Short mmCIF file of C-alpha atoms and ligand atoms in Angstrom, two decimals:
data_model
loop_
_atom_site.label_atom_id
_atom_site.label_comp_id
_atom_site.label_asym_id
_atom_site.label_seq_id
_atom_site.Cartn_x
_atom_site.Cartn_y
_atom_site.Cartn_z
CA MET A 15 -87.06 45.14 27.92
CA ILE A 16 -87.19 48.73 28.66
CA ILE A 17 -86.13 50.49 25.63
CA ASP A 18 -85.36 54.28 26.36
CA THR A 19 -87.04 56.47 24.07
CA LEU A 20 -88.35 60.62 23.47
CA THR A 21 -91.21 60.91 21.76
CA VAL A 22 -91.62 63.94 19.84
CA VAL A 23 -94.54 66.29 18.40
CA ASP A 24 -93.57 68.54 15.19
CA ASN A 25 -96.69 70.67 15.58
CA ARG A 26 -95.45 71.88 12.13
CA THR A 27 -97.57 68.81 10.60
CA GLY A 28 -98.69 66.89 13.86
CA LYS A 29 -96.30 63.82 13.42
CA SER A 30 -94.56 62.08 15.98
CA TYR A 31 -91.20 60.49 16.43
CA GLU A 32 -89.81 58.39 18.37
CA LEU A 33 -86.07 58.83 19.17
CA PRO A 34 -83.42 56.57 21.13
CA ILE A 35 -82.25 57.59 24.21
CA GLU A 36 -78.33 56.00 24.63
CA HIS A 37 -75.90 56.88 27.46
CA GLY A 38 -78.92 60.01 28.14
CA ALA A 39 -78.48 61.34 24.74
CA ILE A 40 -80.18 61.67 21.82
CA ARG A 41 -78.40 61.65 18.42
CA SER A 42 -78.77 64.81 16.79
CA THR A 43 -78.62 63.33 13.45
CA ASP A 44 -81.77 61.54 14.50
CA LEU A 45 -83.50 64.61 14.32
CA ARG A 46 -82.79 65.02 10.80
CA GLN A 47 -86.10 62.26 9.64
CA ILE A 48 -88.26 65.69 11.73
CA ARG A 49 -88.98 66.99 8.00
CA THR A 50 -92.19 69.29 6.99
CA GLY A 51 -91.69 68.02 3.52
CA PRO A 52 -89.53 66.36 0.81
CA ASP A 53 -87.63 69.48 0.51
CA ASP A 54 -86.98 70.17 3.91
CA PHE A 55 -83.43 69.37 5.69
CA GLY A 56 -84.14 68.21 8.31
CA LEU A 57 -84.64 69.38 11.98
CA LEU A 58 -81.46 70.50 13.05
CA ALA A 59 -79.89 70.69 17.09
CA TYR A 60 -78.73 74.95 17.33
CA ASP A 61 -76.11 74.67 20.03
CA PRO A 62 -73.38 77.49 19.71
CA ALA A 63 -70.62 77.21 21.84
CA PHE A 64 -71.56 73.31 22.16
CA MET A 65 -73.57 73.76 25.93
CA ASN A 66 -75.07 70.59 25.34
CA THR A 67 -74.01 68.75 22.68
CA ALA A 68 -71.60 65.59 23.19
CA ALA A 69 -69.29 65.85 20.24
CA CYS A 70 -67.87 62.04 21.50
CA LYS A 71 -68.07 58.94 23.63
CA SER A 72 -64.87 59.04 25.66
CA ARG A 73 -63.69 57.46 28.59
CA ILE A 74 -60.63 59.12 29.94
CA THR A 75 -61.72 62.27 31.68
CA PHE A 76 -64.84 62.40 34.06
CA ILE A 77 -65.84 65.80 35.50
CA ASP A 78 -68.97 66.30 37.58
CA GLY A 79 -69.59 70.03 37.88
CA ASP A 80 -72.58 70.02 39.96
CA ARG A 81 -70.62 68.38 42.53
CA GLY A 82 -67.22 69.61 42.18
CA ILE A 83 -65.38 66.00 41.34
CA LEU A 84 -62.57 65.27 38.43
CA GLU A 85 -61.61 61.91 37.64
CA TYR A 86 -59.53 60.48 35.74
CA ARG A 87 -59.87 57.32 34.51
CA GLY A 88 -61.95 56.84 36.96
CA TYR A 89 -59.05 57.97 39.62
CA PRO A 90 -60.19 60.96 41.96
CA ILE A 91 -57.70 63.46 41.29
CA GLU A 92 -56.90 64.69 45.05
CA GLN A 93 -55.97 60.93 45.27
CA LEU A 94 -53.68 61.42 41.96
CA ALA A 95 -51.99 65.00 43.01
CA GLU A 96 -51.24 63.04 46.90
CA ARG A 97 -49.94 59.85 45.35
CA SER A 98 -48.60 59.74 41.51
CA THR A 99 -46.61 62.07 39.29
CA PHE A 100 -47.18 63.57 36.48
CA LEU A 101 -45.73 61.16 34.09
CA GLU A 102 -47.26 58.04 36.07
CA THR A 103 -50.58 60.36 35.14
CA ALA A 104 -49.85 61.00 31.39
CA TYR A 105 -49.00 57.23 31.26
CA LEU A 106 -52.54 56.69 33.07
CA LEU A 107 -54.36 58.89 30.52
CA MET A 108 -52.54 57.01 27.39
CA HIS A 109 -53.25 53.63 28.09
CA GLY A 110 -56.23 53.92 30.51
CA GLU A 111 -54.43 51.93 33.15
CA LEU A 112 -51.88 53.06 35.92
CA PRO A 113 -49.03 51.37 35.34
CA THR A 114 -46.32 48.77 36.89
CA GLN A 115 -43.03 49.85 38.17
CA ALA A 116 -41.30 48.01 34.87
CA GLY A 117 -44.36 50.01 32.95
CA LEU A 118 -43.31 53.20 35.06
CA ASP A 119 -39.85 52.40 34.56
CA ALA A 120 -39.56 51.87 30.76
CA TRP A 121 -41.84 54.86 29.96
CA ALA A 122 -39.87 57.84 31.81
CA TRP A 123 -36.65 56.31 30.29
CA GLU A 124 -38.54 56.77 26.73
CA ILE A 125 -39.38 60.25 27.76
CA THR A 126 -36.47 61.04 29.41
CA HIS A 127 -34.47 60.24 25.85
CA HIS A 128 -36.94 62.49 23.80
CA THR A 129 -36.24 65.64 25.42
CA TRP A 130 -33.57 67.05 22.75
CA ILE A 131 -34.66 69.09 20.14
CA HIS A 132 -33.12 69.92 16.70
CA GLU A 133 -30.21 72.09 16.24
CA ASN A 134 -32.34 74.05 13.26
CA LEU A 135 -35.58 74.10 15.27
CA LYS A 136 -33.24 76.31 18.05
CA LYS A 137 -32.51 78.58 14.85
CA PHE A 138 -35.93 78.72 14.21
CA LEU A 139 -36.52 80.49 17.91
CA ASP A 140 -33.73 82.53 17.47
CA GLY A 141 -35.76 83.61 14.98
CA PHE A 142 -38.39 85.16 17.03
CA HIS A 143 -38.41 88.97 18.10
CA HIS A 144 -36.34 89.87 21.41
CA ASP A 145 -39.89 90.08 23.39
CA ALA A 146 -42.40 87.32 21.57
CA HIS A 147 -44.75 85.99 23.64
CA PRO A 148 -43.38 82.48 24.54
CA MET A 149 -47.50 81.12 24.32
CA ALA A 150 -47.17 82.23 20.39
CA MET A 151 -43.70 81.22 20.31
CA LEU A 152 -44.59 77.56 21.18
CA VAL A 153 -47.55 77.76 18.89
CA SER A 154 -45.49 77.83 15.96
CA ALA A 155 -42.40 75.59 17.26
CA VAL A 156 -44.77 72.69 17.95
CA ALA A 157 -46.11 73.15 14.45
CA ALA A 158 -42.05 73.41 13.49
CA LEU A 159 -42.00 70.16 14.94
CA SER A 160 -44.00 68.65 11.97
CA THR A 161 -41.23 69.82 9.58
CA PHE A 162 -38.30 67.21 11.16
CA TYR A 163 -40.78 64.34 11.48
CA PRO A 164 -41.94 63.69 8.30
CA ASP A 165 -43.13 59.81 9.37
CA ALA A 166 -45.63 61.48 11.99
CA ARG A 167 -48.04 62.08 9.12
CA ASN A 168 -47.96 58.29 8.47
CA HIS A 169 -50.13 58.07 12.07
CA ALA A 170 -52.30 55.15 10.75
CA ASP A 171 -50.10 52.38 12.95
CA GLY A 172 -49.79 52.09 16.90
CA ASP A 173 -45.65 52.22 17.12
CA GLY A 174 -46.20 55.29 14.89
CA ARG A 175 -48.26 57.40 17.36
CA ARG A 176 -46.60 55.85 20.77
CA LEU A 177 -43.69 57.89 19.49
CA GLN A 178 -44.95 60.87 18.29
CA ILE A 179 -46.50 61.05 21.58
CA VAL A 180 -43.75 59.97 23.06
CA ARG A 181 -41.54 62.86 20.99
CA LEU A 182 -44.33 65.68 22.08
CA ILE A 183 -44.25 64.71 25.76
CA ALA A 184 -40.48 64.76 25.52
CA LYS A 185 -40.30 68.14 23.97
CA MET A 186 -43.03 70.49 25.20
CA PRO A 187 -40.73 71.39 28.55
CA THR A 188 -37.46 72.10 26.03
CA LEU A 189 -39.56 73.94 23.66
CA ALA A 190 -41.32 75.82 26.46
CA ALA A 191 -37.87 76.56 28.11
CA PHE A 192 -35.73 77.53 25.67
CA ALA A 193 -39.14 79.85 24.50
CA TYR A 194 -38.10 81.97 27.57
CA ARG A 195 -34.76 81.84 27.93
CA HIS A 196 -35.18 83.45 24.26
CA SER A 197 -37.13 85.83 25.70
CA LEU A 198 -34.57 87.13 28.21
CA GLY A 199 -31.68 86.72 25.45
CA LEU A 200 -29.86 83.72 27.95
CA PRO A 201 -28.06 80.48 26.35
CA TYR A 202 -30.32 77.75 26.04
CA ALA A 203 -29.59 75.16 29.02
CA TYR A 204 -30.33 71.93 27.70
CA PRO A 205 -31.86 68.63 29.28
CA ASP A 206 -30.48 66.92 32.22
CA ASN A 207 -31.14 63.34 32.04
CA ASP A 208 -30.45 63.03 35.60
CA LEU A 209 -33.60 64.83 36.16
CA GLY A 210 -37.20 63.73 36.14
CA TYR A 211 -39.60 66.05 34.27
CA ALA A 212 -40.46 68.82 36.43
CA ALA A 213 -36.75 68.91 37.72
CA ASN A 214 -35.53 68.95 34.56
CA PHE A 215 -37.78 71.73 33.52
CA LEU A 216 -36.77 73.86 36.13
CA ASN A 217 -32.97 73.38 35.09
CA MET A 218 -33.77 74.31 31.33
CA MET A 219 -35.04 77.15 32.67
CA PHE A 220 -32.78 78.42 35.53
CA ARG A 221 -29.48 76.63 35.37
CA ALA A 222 -26.83 79.56 35.37
CA THR A 223 -23.25 78.37 35.24
CA GLU A 224 -23.46 75.42 38.01
CA LEU A 225 -22.75 71.75 36.02
CA LYS A 226 -25.20 70.07 38.27
CA TYR A 227 -28.76 72.04 39.21
CA SER A 228 -30.36 70.87 42.09
CA PRO A 229 -33.55 72.39 42.42
CA ASP A 230 -35.48 72.65 45.55
CA PRO A 231 -37.82 69.22 45.90
CA ALA A 232 -40.76 71.07 47.53
CA LEU A 233 -40.82 73.27 44.29
CA VAL A 234 -40.11 70.18 41.89
CA ARG A 235 -42.96 68.59 43.66
CA ALA A 236 -45.27 71.57 43.19
CA ILE A 237 -44.85 71.62 39.84
CA ASP A 238 -45.26 67.83 39.11
CA VAL A 239 -48.55 68.75 41.28
CA LEU A 240 -49.43 71.46 39.35
CA PHE A 241 -49.00 69.44 36.02
CA ILE A 242 -50.92 66.76 36.98
CA LEU A 243 -54.14 68.86 38.34
CA HIS A 244 -53.68 70.16 34.00
CA ALA A 245 -52.77 67.08 32.20
CA ASP A 246 -56.59 66.78 31.17
CA HIS A 247 -59.85 68.21 31.45
CA GLU A 248 -62.13 66.45 28.36
CA GLN A 249 -63.97 68.27 26.14
CA ASN A 250 -62.50 71.89 26.68
CA CYS A 251 -61.69 74.45 23.90
CA SER A 252 -58.03 73.71 23.22
CA THR A 253 -59.14 69.87 23.24
CA ASN A 254 -62.38 70.12 21.18
CA ALA A 255 -59.80 72.03 18.88
CA VAL A 256 -56.93 69.12 18.85
CA ARG A 257 -60.23 66.68 18.04
CA SER A 258 -61.37 68.66 15.36
CA VAL A 259 -57.62 69.84 13.84
CA GLY A 260 -56.76 66.25 14.24
CA SER A 261 -59.79 64.86 13.27
CA SER A 262 -58.49 65.63 9.40
CA GLN A 263 -55.76 63.39 9.44
CA VAL A 264 -52.95 65.59 10.14
CA ASP A 265 -50.03 64.97 12.13
CA PRO A 266 -50.47 65.40 16.24
CA TYR A 267 -47.87 68.05 16.24
CA CYS A 268 -50.08 70.13 13.97
CA ALA A 269 -53.18 68.99 16.14
CA VAL A 270 -51.23 69.85 19.35
CA ALA A 271 -49.83 73.34 17.64
CA ALA A 272 -54.13 73.51 17.48
CA GLY A 273 -54.31 73.12 20.95
CA VAL A 274 -51.97 75.78 22.36
CA ALA A 275 -53.47 78.11 20.17
CA ALA A 276 -56.94 77.86 21.61
CA LEU A 277 -55.15 77.53 25.16
CA TYR A 278 -53.38 81.11 24.38
CA GLY A 279 -56.51 83.17 24.38
CA PRO A 280 -57.60 84.63 27.63
CA LEU A 281 -60.58 83.13 28.69
CA HIS A 282 -58.70 79.67 28.63
CA GLY A 283 -54.93 79.09 29.45
CA GLY A 284 -54.21 82.82 29.53
CA ALA A 285 -56.74 83.33 32.45
CA ASN A 286 -54.36 82.62 34.77
CA GLU A 287 -52.12 85.49 33.76
CA ALA A 288 -55.08 87.95 33.57
CA VAL A 289 -56.00 87.28 37.07
CA LEU A 290 -52.25 88.05 38.43
CA ARG A 291 -52.89 91.56 36.25
CA MET A 292 -56.17 91.75 37.67
CA LEU A 293 -54.50 91.58 41.40
CA ASN A 294 -51.29 93.58 40.47
CA GLU A 295 -53.99 96.19 39.48
CA ILE A 296 -56.19 95.95 42.61
CA GLY A 297 -52.98 96.89 44.12
CA SER A 298 -54.18 96.59 47.73
CA VAL A 299 -56.37 94.67 50.05
CA ALA A 300 -58.62 98.20 50.29
CA ASN A 301 -58.87 98.89 46.83
CA VAL A 302 -61.10 94.89 47.01
CA PRO A 303 -63.98 96.54 47.59
CA ALA A 304 -64.04 98.88 44.79
CA PHE A 305 -63.14 96.35 42.26
CA VAL A 306 -65.56 93.91 43.10
CA LYS A 307 -68.13 97.04 42.34
CA ARG A 308 -66.76 97.72 39.03
CA VAL A 309 -67.10 93.87 38.04
CA LYS A 310 -71.09 93.89 39.42
CA ALA A 311 -71.64 96.65 37.58
CA GLY A 312 -70.47 95.07 34.58
CA GLU A 313 -67.23 96.43 33.92
CA GLY A 314 -64.95 93.80 33.38
CA ARG A 315 -64.88 89.91 35.30
CA LEU A 316 -63.19 89.10 38.11
CA MET A 317 -60.72 86.66 36.61
CA GLY A 318 -59.31 83.18 37.87
CA PHE A 319 -63.75 83.04 38.74
CA GLY A 320 -66.48 81.39 36.89
CA HIS A 321 -66.43 78.02 34.96
CA ARG A 322 -68.83 76.91 32.15
CA VAL A 323 -69.13 72.91 34.01
CA TYR A 324 -67.98 73.52 37.68
CA LYS A 325 -70.96 75.62 39.00
CA ASN A 326 -70.02 74.28 42.77
CA TYR A 327 -66.50 74.46 43.50
CA ASP A 328 -63.53 73.58 41.24
CA PRO A 329 -61.69 70.87 42.99
CA ARG A 330 -58.43 71.63 41.24
CA ALA A 331 -58.90 75.33 42.99
CA ARG A 332 -58.62 73.68 46.48
CA ILE A 333 -55.66 71.35 46.31
CA ILE A 334 -53.18 74.63 44.76
CA LYS A 335 -54.57 76.33 47.86
CA ARG A 336 -52.12 73.98 49.41
CA VAL A 337 -50.23 73.50 47.26
CA ALA A 338 -49.30 77.51 47.60
CA ASP A 339 -49.00 76.87 51.02
CA GLN A 340 -45.51 74.61 50.88
CA VAL A 341 -44.70 76.86 48.03
CA PHE A 342 -45.06 79.68 50.16
CA ALA A 343 -42.85 78.29 52.94
CA VAL A 344 -39.73 77.91 50.50
CA THR A 345 -40.26 81.17 48.60
CA LYS A 346 -41.12 84.41 50.05
CA PRO A 347 -45.13 85.05 50.68
CA ASN A 348 -46.48 86.64 47.43
CA PRO A 349 -47.48 90.23 48.62
CA LEU A 350 -50.97 89.44 46.50
CA LEU A 351 -51.79 86.70 48.25
CA SER A 352 -53.95 88.61 50.51
CA VAL A 353 -55.55 90.44 47.78
CA ALA A 354 -56.08 86.95 45.96
CA LEU A 355 -57.76 85.62 49.33
CA GLU A 356 -59.73 88.62 50.05
CA LEU A 357 -61.39 88.99 47.08
CA GLU A 358 -62.53 85.23 47.09
CA ARG A 359 -63.71 86.12 50.32
CA ILE A 360 -65.39 88.77 49.47
CA ALA A 361 -67.14 87.39 45.91
CA LEU A 362 -68.11 84.00 48.21
CA ALA A 363 -69.87 86.10 50.37
CA ASP A 364 -71.64 88.28 47.35
CA ASP A 365 -74.82 87.01 46.02
CA TYR A 366 -73.79 88.54 42.69
CA PHE A 367 -71.42 85.78 42.43
CA VAL A 368 -72.92 83.54 44.69
CA THR A 369 -76.56 83.60 42.68
CA ARG A 370 -74.07 82.99 39.57
CA LYS A 371 -72.29 80.36 40.66
CA LEU A 372 -69.13 81.75 40.65
CA TYR A 373 -66.02 80.34 42.32
CA PRO A 374 -62.81 80.24 42.35
CA ASN A 375 -61.03 77.83 39.12
CA VAL A 376 -57.61 76.19 39.52
CA ASP A 377 -56.34 79.53 37.64
CA PHE A 378 -56.98 81.66 40.65
CA TYR A 379 -53.90 80.66 42.54
CA SER A 380 -51.63 78.88 40.08
CA GLY A 381 -50.00 82.22 39.30
CA LEU A 382 -49.57 83.21 42.76
CA VAL A 383 -47.58 80.19 42.83
CA TYR A 384 -45.86 80.26 39.97
CA GLN A 385 -44.70 83.78 40.42
CA ALA A 386 -43.46 83.11 43.69
CA MET A 387 -41.68 80.51 41.50
CA GLY A 388 -39.88 82.85 39.57
CA LEU A 389 -41.63 82.16 36.93
CA PRO A 390 -42.66 85.41 34.59
CA VAL A 391 -46.40 86.20 34.03
CA ASP A 392 -46.21 85.53 30.34
CA MET A 393 -45.63 81.86 30.99
CA PHE A 394 -48.35 81.02 32.89
CA PRO A 395 -50.13 79.83 29.53
CA VAL A 396 -46.92 77.69 28.64
CA LEU A 397 -46.80 76.13 31.66
CA PHE A 398 -50.62 74.85 31.28
CA ALA A 399 -49.35 73.41 27.83
CA ILE A 400 -46.78 71.57 28.79
CA PRO A 401 -49.05 69.24 31.21
CA ARG A 402 -52.06 69.55 28.91
CA THR A 403 -50.25 67.93 25.86
CA ALA A 404 -51.12 64.49 27.67
CA GLY A 405 -54.58 65.09 27.67
CA TRP A 406 -54.36 66.56 24.40
CA LEU A 407 -52.74 63.39 23.02
CA ALA A 408 -54.66 61.33 25.17
CA GLN A 409 -57.72 62.14 23.57
CA TRP A 410 -56.41 62.53 19.85
CA LEU A 411 -55.29 58.18 20.62
CA GLU A 412 -59.07 57.71 21.70
CA MET A 413 -60.91 59.51 18.92
CA MET A 414 -58.11 58.16 15.83
CA ALA A 415 -59.34 54.57 17.33
CA ASP A 416 -63.22 55.83 17.50
CA PRO A 417 -65.24 53.56 14.53
CA GLU A 418 -67.93 56.56 14.85
CA GLN A 419 -65.54 59.93 14.40
CA LYS A 420 -65.40 61.67 10.92
CA ILE A 421 -63.95 64.89 10.22
CA ALA A 422 -65.60 67.49 12.42
CA ARG A 423 -67.88 69.13 10.33
CA PRO A 424 -70.49 71.43 12.14
CA ARG A 425 -73.86 72.80 10.39
CA GLN A 426 -75.01 76.35 10.67
CA LEU A 427 -78.47 78.11 10.53
CA TYR A 428 -77.95 79.92 7.42
CA LEU A 429 -79.23 83.85 7.91
CA GLY A 430 -78.15 85.62 5.16
CA ALA A 431 -78.79 87.19 1.76
CA ALA A 432 -81.36 85.05 -0.40
CA ARG A 433 -79.62 84.62 -3.49
CA ARG A 434 -79.27 86.94 -5.93
CA ASP A 435 -77.46 88.31 -9.37
CA TYR A 436 -73.82 90.29 -9.64
CA VAL A 437 -74.44 93.82 -9.83
CA PRO A 438 -71.70 95.60 -11.90
CA ILE A 439 -69.39 98.07 -9.48
CA ASP A 440 -71.01 100.92 -11.70
CA ARG A 441 -74.52 100.54 -11.04
CA ARG A 442 -74.21 99.59 -7.12
CA GLY A 443 -76.08 102.29 -4.70
N1 LIG B 523 -66.71 87.14 36.83
C1 LIG B 523 -67.61 88.07 37.20
N2 LIG B 523 -69.08 87.86 36.28
C2 LIG B 523 -68.49 86.50 35.56
C3 LIG B 523 -67.81 86.08 35.81
C4 LIG B 523 -66.48 86.78 36.03
N3 LIG B 523 -65.38 85.83 36.28
N4 LIG B 523 -67.76 84.98 34.67
C5 LIG B 523 -69.12 85.02 34.59
N5 LIG B 523 -69.71 85.85 34.92
C6 LIG B 523 -71.49 85.85 34.95
C7 LIG B 523 -71.60 86.66 33.59
O1 LIG B 523 -71.49 87.80 33.68
C8 LIG B 523 -73.11 86.34 33.48
O2 LIG B 523 -73.81 86.88 34.33
P1 LIG B 523 -75.42 87.69 33.64
O3 LIG B 523 -76.14 86.18 33.81
O4 LIG B 523 -75.75 88.53 34.17
O5 LIG B 523 -74.84 87.95 32.02
C9 LIG B 523 -73.01 84.72 34.07
O6 LIG B 523 -71.96 84.79 35.47
C10 LIG B 523 -72.64 83.34 33.52
O7 LIG B 523 -71.83 83.97 33.09
P2 LIG B 523 -71.29 83.17 31.46
O8 LIG B 523 -70.36 83.84 30.37
O9 LIG B 523 -72.30 82.90 30.52
O10 LIG B 523 -70.72 81.68 31.35
P3 LIG B 523 -69.52 80.78 30.72
O11 LIG B 523 -69.80 79.37 31.04
O12 LIG B 523 -69.94 81.09 29.50
O13 LIG B 523 -68.50 80.98 31.25
C11 LIG B 523 -65.82 81.39 32.14
C12 LIG B 523 -66.83 80.35 31.85
C13 LIG B 523 -65.65 81.77 30.37
C14 LIG B 523 -65.44 80.55 32.55
C15 LIG B 523 -66.20 82.51 33.05
O14 LIG B 523 -66.55 82.67 33.74
C16 LIG B 523 -65.18 83.81 32.55
O15 LIG B 523 -64.45 84.62 31.43
N6 LIG B 523 -64.38 83.69 33.82
C17 LIG B 523 -63.19 84.68 33.91
C18 LIG B 523 -61.76 83.88 32.73
C19 LIG B 523 -61.19 82.73 34.01
O16 LIG B 523 -60.74 82.51 34.94
N7 LIG B 523 -60.69 81.43 32.56
C20 LIG B 523 -60.86 80.36 32.96
C21 LIG B 523 -61.45 79.27 32.83
S1 LIG B 523 -60.46 77.55 33.85
C22 LIG B 523 -59.78 77.44 32.52
O17 LIG B 523 -59.49 77.79 31.38
C23 LIG B 523 -58.80 76.58 32.86
#
């Protein structure tokens, strides 16, 4: 039998160690046996930002960044974006398999019938300042859900977990739309159970005096596809936050609130907001070369370009470009589209971006699509958080069932002052 191992020689001691390799990885804890003496804690792996550390085994999402591949449970993102719906994809992420028709109907019925939020949560939202950022409101509102469902703290059994998952997926669009309407001073529009997930979201966002809101099917499908594309992306910053906070066994509302908070950052879910601000700042096609020059001089980044994992093309960006065409056929074309296209054209031919493998990511075009649909820039990270909730919860479920997982607790390399005695204030320098 061939056993995969790694032989490590510690040149400090001359000792040699054989470390097993499983699934292309060594266990960092196996390094602990490599010590210079009895007082030595053992060798640590130093990896700021987890550039080369797998913190879990997962069976949910596969990414090959070099080849531009993204798969949920083995299904290519292109096929899901073409043929699936967001709710079916959420089911797939959660359960590992595509549902039967009966399974999908039951899942959709359950989600549809948990979209209402407690009236007191509305009062909670009312307490925010009129210009509060909707993503900051969402962070708080998701955490506040925890207070309405104290049963969620007891999530040891499968049924309990499932109920919280249904509630969270169902209520995210409601919280998101209510946060938006609060910022405009509009009365909240309640969920309509006759509408599907994406259509109902648009209903809660935009319904005015009409008795029945009927969004354009092309726009409903565009939202659904964007939701599919954003549903999961394995161990990114926000998913890591959900897993890390969830590892303390806190209820899933608080764990997901941590994910929303992580997603709020401009380097993660705030990127498409930053893209639009950047395109507005550039203003016209004529200004693109000067802007690219400034980026290359280190004066800011080209937002929507680059990715920690994708070093080819982000496959989601390609799909979004197609969605953009379908949306612009219904709405007016976004005037910033020409600036974005010129930026992409120049950057993709420029050595600075080519050598650093910087390509448009999922956020480069999504903002233009959302804006054309009348969705304000502040709502962009919120639109990301709604579908990503499915991914976060699938990852949370997987972590809770994984016997190898414990409370997350990284190590550090302490480089601070050595032990010293306290100096009274009157004797300090
Ligand atoms: N514009 C200009 N230069 C860039 C960009 C960019 N968008 N991204 C990376 N670089 C440069 C860096 O300056 C660095 O150059 P150097 O080697 O000369 O120092 C090199 O490319 C490598 O960059 P890192 O920061 O080391 O790459 P990292 O993997 O840490 O960052 C990230 C990835 C955060 C996405 C980065 O590319 C970035 O800031 N992009 C813009 C923000 C963005 O679009 N975020 C959305 C990500 S997708 C998502 O969250 C859904």
